[in-house]
Coordinates of C-alpha atoms in Angstrom, one line a residue:
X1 CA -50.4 85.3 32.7
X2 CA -50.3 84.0 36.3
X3 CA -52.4 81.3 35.7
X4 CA -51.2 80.4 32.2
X5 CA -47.9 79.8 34.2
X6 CA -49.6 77.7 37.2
X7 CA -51.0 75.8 34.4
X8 CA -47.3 74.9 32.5
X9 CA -45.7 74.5 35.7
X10 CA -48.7 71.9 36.9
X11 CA -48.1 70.0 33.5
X12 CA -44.5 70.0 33.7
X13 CA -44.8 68.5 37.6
X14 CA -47.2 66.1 36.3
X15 CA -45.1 64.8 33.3
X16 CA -41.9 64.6 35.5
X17 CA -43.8 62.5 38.1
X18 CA -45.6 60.5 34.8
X19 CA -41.6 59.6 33.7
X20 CA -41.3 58.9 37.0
X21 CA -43.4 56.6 37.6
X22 CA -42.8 54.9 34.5
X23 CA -38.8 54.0 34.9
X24 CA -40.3 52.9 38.0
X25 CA -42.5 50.7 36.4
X26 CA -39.8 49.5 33.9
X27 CA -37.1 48.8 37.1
X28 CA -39.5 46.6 38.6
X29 CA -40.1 44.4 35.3
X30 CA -36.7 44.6 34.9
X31 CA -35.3 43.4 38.4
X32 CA -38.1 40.8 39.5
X33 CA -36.7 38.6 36.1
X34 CA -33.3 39.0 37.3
X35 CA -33.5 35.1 38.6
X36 CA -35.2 34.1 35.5
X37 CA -36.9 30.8 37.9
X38 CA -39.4 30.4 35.0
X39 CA -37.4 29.9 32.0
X40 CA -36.5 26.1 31.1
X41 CA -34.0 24.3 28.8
X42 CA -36.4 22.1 27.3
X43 CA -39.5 24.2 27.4
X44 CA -42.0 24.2 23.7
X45 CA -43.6 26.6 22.3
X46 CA -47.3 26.6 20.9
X47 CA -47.9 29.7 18.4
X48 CA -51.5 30.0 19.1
X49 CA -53.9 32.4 17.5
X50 CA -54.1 35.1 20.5
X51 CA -50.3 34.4 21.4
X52 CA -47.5 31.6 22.1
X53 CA -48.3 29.6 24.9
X54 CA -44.8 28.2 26.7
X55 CA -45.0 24.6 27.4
X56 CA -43.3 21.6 28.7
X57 CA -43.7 17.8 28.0
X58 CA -42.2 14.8 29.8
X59 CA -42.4 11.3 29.8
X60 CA -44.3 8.4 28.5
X61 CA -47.5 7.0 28.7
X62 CA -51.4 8.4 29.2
X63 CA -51.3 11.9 28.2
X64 CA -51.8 14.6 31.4
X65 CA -52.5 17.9 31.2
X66 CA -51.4 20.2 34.2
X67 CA -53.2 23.5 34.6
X68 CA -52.0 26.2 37.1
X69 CA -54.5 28.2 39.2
X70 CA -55.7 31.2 37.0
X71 CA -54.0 34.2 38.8
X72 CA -51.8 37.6 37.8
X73 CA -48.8 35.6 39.8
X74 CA -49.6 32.1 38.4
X75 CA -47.3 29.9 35.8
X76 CA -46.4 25.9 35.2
X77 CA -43.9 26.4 38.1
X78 CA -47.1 25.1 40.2
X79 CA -46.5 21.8 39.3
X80 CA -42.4 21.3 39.9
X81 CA -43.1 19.2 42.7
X82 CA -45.0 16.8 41.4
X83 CA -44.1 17.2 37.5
X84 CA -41.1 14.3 37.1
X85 CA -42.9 11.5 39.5
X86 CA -46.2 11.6 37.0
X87 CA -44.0 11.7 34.0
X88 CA -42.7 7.8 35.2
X89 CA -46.2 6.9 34.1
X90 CA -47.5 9.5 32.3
X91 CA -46.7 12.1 29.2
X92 CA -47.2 14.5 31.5
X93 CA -48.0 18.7 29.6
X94 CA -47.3 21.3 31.7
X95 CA -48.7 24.8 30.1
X96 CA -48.2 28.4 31.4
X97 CA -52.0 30.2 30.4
X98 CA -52.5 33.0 28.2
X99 CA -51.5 35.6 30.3
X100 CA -49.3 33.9 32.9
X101 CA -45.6 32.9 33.3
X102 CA -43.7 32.7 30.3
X103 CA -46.4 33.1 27.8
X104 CA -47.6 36.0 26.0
X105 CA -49.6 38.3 27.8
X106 CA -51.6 40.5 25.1
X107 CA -53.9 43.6 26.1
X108 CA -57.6 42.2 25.8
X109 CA -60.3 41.0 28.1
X110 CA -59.9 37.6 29.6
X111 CA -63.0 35.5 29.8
X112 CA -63.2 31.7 30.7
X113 CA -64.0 31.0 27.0
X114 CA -61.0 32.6 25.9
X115 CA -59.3 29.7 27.9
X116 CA -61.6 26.7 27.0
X117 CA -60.9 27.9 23.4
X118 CA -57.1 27.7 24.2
X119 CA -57.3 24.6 26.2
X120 CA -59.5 22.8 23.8
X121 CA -56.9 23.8 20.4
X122 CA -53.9 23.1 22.7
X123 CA -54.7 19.7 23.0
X124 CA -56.4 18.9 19.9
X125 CA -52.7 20.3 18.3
X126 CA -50.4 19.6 21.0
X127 CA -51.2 16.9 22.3
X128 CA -53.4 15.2 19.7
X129 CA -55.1 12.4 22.3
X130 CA -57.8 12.4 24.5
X131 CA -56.3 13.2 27.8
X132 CA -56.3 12.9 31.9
X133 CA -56.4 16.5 33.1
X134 CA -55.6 18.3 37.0
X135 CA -56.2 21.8 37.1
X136 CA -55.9 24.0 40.1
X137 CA -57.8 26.4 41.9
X138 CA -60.1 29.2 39.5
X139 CA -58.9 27.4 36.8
X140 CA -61.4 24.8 37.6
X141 CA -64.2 26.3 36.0
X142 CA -61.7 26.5 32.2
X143 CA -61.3 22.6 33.0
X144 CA -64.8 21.6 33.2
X145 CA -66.4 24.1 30.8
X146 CA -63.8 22.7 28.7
X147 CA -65.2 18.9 29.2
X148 CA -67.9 20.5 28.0
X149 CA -66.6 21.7 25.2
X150 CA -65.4 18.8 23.2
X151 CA -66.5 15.6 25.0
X152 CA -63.7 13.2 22.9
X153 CA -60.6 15.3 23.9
X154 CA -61.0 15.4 27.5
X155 CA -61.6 12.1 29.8
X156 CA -61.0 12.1 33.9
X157 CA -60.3 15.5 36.0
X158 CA -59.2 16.1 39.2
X159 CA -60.0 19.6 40.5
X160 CA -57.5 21.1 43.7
X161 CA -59.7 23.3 45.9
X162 CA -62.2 25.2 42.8
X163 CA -63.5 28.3 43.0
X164 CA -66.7 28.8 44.5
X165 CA -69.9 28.6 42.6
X166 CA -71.5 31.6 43.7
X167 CA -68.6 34.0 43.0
X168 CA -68.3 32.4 39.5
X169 CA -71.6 33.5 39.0
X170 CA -71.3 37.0 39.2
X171 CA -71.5 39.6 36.5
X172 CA -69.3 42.7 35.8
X173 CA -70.8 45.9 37.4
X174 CA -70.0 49.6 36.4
X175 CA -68.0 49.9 39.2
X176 CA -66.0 46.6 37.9
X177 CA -66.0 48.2 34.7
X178 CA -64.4 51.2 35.7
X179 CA -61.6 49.8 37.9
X180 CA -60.5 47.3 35.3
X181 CA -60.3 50.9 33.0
X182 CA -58.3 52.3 35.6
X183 CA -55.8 49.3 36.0
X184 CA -55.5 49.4 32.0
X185 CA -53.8 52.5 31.4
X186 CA -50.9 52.7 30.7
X187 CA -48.9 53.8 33.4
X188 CA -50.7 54.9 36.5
X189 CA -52.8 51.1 35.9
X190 CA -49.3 49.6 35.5
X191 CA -47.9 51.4 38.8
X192 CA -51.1 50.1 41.3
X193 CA -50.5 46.7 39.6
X194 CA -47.0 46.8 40.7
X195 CA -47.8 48.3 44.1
X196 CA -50.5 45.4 44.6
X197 CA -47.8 42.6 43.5
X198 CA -44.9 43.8 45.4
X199 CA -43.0 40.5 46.7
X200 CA -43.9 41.8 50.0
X201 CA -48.0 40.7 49.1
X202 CA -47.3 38.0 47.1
X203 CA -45.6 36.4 50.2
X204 CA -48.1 37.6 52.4
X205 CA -50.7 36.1 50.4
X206 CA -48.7 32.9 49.7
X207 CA -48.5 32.0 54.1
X208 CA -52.1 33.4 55.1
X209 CA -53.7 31.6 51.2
X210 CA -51.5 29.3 49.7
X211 CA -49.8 27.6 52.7
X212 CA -50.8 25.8 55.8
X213 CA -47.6 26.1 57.6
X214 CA -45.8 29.4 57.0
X215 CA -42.6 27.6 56.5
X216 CA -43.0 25.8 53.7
X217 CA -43.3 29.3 51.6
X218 CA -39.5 29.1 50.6
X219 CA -37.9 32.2 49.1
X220 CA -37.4 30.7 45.5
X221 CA -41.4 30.2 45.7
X222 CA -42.1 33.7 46.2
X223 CA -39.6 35.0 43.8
X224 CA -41.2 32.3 41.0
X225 CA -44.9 33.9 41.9
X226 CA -42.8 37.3 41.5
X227 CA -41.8 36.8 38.2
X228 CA -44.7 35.3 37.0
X229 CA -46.5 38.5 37.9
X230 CA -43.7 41.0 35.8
X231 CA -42.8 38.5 33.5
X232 CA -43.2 40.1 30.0
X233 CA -43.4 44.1 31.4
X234 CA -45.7 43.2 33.9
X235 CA -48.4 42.6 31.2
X236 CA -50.7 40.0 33.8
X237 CA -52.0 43.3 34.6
X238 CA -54.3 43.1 31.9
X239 CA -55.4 38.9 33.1
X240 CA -55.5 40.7 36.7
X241 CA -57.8 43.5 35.6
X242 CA -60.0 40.9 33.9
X243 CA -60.3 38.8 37.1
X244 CA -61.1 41.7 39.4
X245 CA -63.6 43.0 37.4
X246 CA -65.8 39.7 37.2
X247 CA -65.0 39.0 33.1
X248 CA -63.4 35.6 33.6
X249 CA -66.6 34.6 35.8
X250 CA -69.2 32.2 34.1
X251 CA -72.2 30.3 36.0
X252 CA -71.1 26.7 35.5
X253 CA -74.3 25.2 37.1
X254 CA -75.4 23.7 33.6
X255 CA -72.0 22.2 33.0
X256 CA -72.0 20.5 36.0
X257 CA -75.1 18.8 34.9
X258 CA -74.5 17.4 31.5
X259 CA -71.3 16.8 32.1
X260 CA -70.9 12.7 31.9
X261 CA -66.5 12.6 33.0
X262 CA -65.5 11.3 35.5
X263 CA -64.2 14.2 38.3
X264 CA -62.7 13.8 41.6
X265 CA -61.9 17.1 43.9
X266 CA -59.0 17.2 46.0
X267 CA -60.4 19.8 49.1
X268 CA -58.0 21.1 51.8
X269 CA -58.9 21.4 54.7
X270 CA -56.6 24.1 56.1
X271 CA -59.2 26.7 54.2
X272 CA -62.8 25.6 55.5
X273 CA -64.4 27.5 52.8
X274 CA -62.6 24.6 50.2
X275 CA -64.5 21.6 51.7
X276 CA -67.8 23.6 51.4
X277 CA -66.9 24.7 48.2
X278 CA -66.1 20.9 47.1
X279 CA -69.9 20.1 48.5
X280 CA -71.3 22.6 46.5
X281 CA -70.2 21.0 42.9
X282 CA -71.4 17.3 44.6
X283 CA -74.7 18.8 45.5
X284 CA -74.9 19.6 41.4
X285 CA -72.7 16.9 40.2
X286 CA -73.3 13.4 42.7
X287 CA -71.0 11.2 41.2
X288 CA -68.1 13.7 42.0
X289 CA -65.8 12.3 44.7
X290 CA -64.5 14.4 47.3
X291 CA -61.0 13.6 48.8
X292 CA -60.5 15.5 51.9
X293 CA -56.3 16.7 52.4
X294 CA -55.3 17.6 56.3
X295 CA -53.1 20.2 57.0
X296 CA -52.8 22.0 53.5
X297 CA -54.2 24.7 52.3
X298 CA -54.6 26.0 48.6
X299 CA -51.4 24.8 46.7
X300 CA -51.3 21.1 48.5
X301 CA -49.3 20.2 45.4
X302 CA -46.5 22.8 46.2
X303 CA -46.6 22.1 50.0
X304 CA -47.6 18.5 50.4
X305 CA -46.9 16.8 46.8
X306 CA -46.2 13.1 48.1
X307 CA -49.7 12.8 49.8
X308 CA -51.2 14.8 46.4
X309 CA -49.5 12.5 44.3
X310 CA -50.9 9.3 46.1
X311 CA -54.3 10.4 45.5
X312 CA -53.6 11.4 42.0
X313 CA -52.4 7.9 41.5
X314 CA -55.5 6.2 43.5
X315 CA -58.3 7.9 41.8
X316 CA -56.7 7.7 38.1
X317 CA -56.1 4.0 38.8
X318 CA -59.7 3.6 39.4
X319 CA -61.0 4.2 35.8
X320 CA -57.5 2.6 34.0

């Protein structure tokens, strides 16, 4: 009898603390929103097959496709600095992924092909011309395997700072495995997700990663990353439990080699480990420019957008 009350009483303390946990969970979805930063009057929407896909369009001109970085706190929101001076000489697409912003975040396991699919039927039905494309950070490897893809939808890419080739190339190990099962469930997963994107990281990780000068992180920046991160009940959980455990990895060593587009690689050099990472894809890839920024680090397009821009313009001028 003793222990058959030890036992209730254990379950009842661990279902109060599981109800807990969970309002918790929902308070934090609820309240990082509050400033709804993401949302825009004129934003589209593109049903796709795993989800709608929230997009804007601008201008007139070349079509050019904008991809954020590929993170948990990631959206479009990446590109407001530069978004309305390209759309003076561009149609210029601005897309939150599969699993980020404003789109819909569904419970599966991201892989890079997931995203070429998605990038590849977004502009063959969005867009519906062959198109200039900049993607950001880990979203590089999406971009080019993309190329790759379908070779008459995609013409000149500029990459900003891509992921390094010998992380890409890693595989998922049980350990991997197991964490991205932990981070999964339901409510204790959702509760260290939250714990790990509490605005308190994301702005620490946004002045020692993202920024050169600490400054420039302004507080509407980190509540945007913020959102991004809860946006939809906190469901980039699922894209963050992918990423950590290796599934959206892919060795892109043979893609560098057949591809035949032209691709240019903006490399800060606040981060040394970008430049080296830029030299890396030349050593593959020789007819890949490298353009060297000063003083930036891995979002030179939030930071520094005027002396991003000019490059932008420069190297797609090149090949017009």
């Amino acid at each position: 009898m003793k222990l058959a009350k030890k036992l209730i009483t254990l379950a009842s303390i661990g279902g109060l603390s599981l109800t807990v946990i969970h309002f918790i969970n929902k308070f934090i979805s609820y309240s990082s929103t509050l400033d709804d930063l993401l949302s825009e009057d004129d934003e589209k929407t593109y049903n796709w097959r795993f989800g709608d896909i929230f997009y804007t369009k601008e201008g007139e001109g070349k079509p050019l496709l904008l991809i954020h970085d590929l993170t948990s706190c990631s959206s479009r929101y990446e590109w407001n600095q530069l978004r309305k001076d390209l759309s003076k000489e561009y149609t210029v697409y601005t897309i939150d992924l599969l699993g980020c912003g404003r789109s819909d975040k569904p419970n599966l396991t991201y892989t890079n092909f997931l995203y070429v699919q998605l990038i590849c039927d977004f502009i063959k039905n969005v867009i519906k011309d062959k198109t200039d494309m900049i993607v950001s950070g880990n979203a590089g490897s999406i971009g080019l395997m993309s190329a790759l893809n379908d070779d008459s939808i995609i013409n000149q890419i500029i990459l900003i700072n891509p992921q390094n080739l010998e992380e890409l190339s890693k595989i998922p190990t049980k350990r991997a495995k197991t964490a991205k099962f932990i981070l999964d469930m339901p409510i204790i997963g959702t509760m260290i997700y939250n714990i790990i994107h509490s605005k308190e990281n994301i702005s620490a990780q946004l002045i020692t990663e993202g920024f050169y000068n600490p400054a420039n992180v302004s507080e509407d920046i980190v509540k945007a990353y913020y959102e991004a991160a809860h946006n939809n009940h906190g469901y980039s959980k699922y894209l963050f439990s992918s990423i950590q455990s290796q599934y959206m990895n892919a060795n892109i060593l043979h893609c560098l080699r057949k591809l035949d587009n032209s691709i240019y690689i903006l490399a800060s050099d606040g981060d040394p480990e970008n430049l080296a990472n830029a030299k890396t894809y030349k050593d593959i890839m020789p007819s890949i420019e490298i353009i060297e920024l000063s003083n930036v680090k891995q979002l030179p397009h939030l930071e520094s957008p005027v002396k991003v821009l000019e490059q932008i313009k420069i190297l797609f001028a090149e090949k017009m």
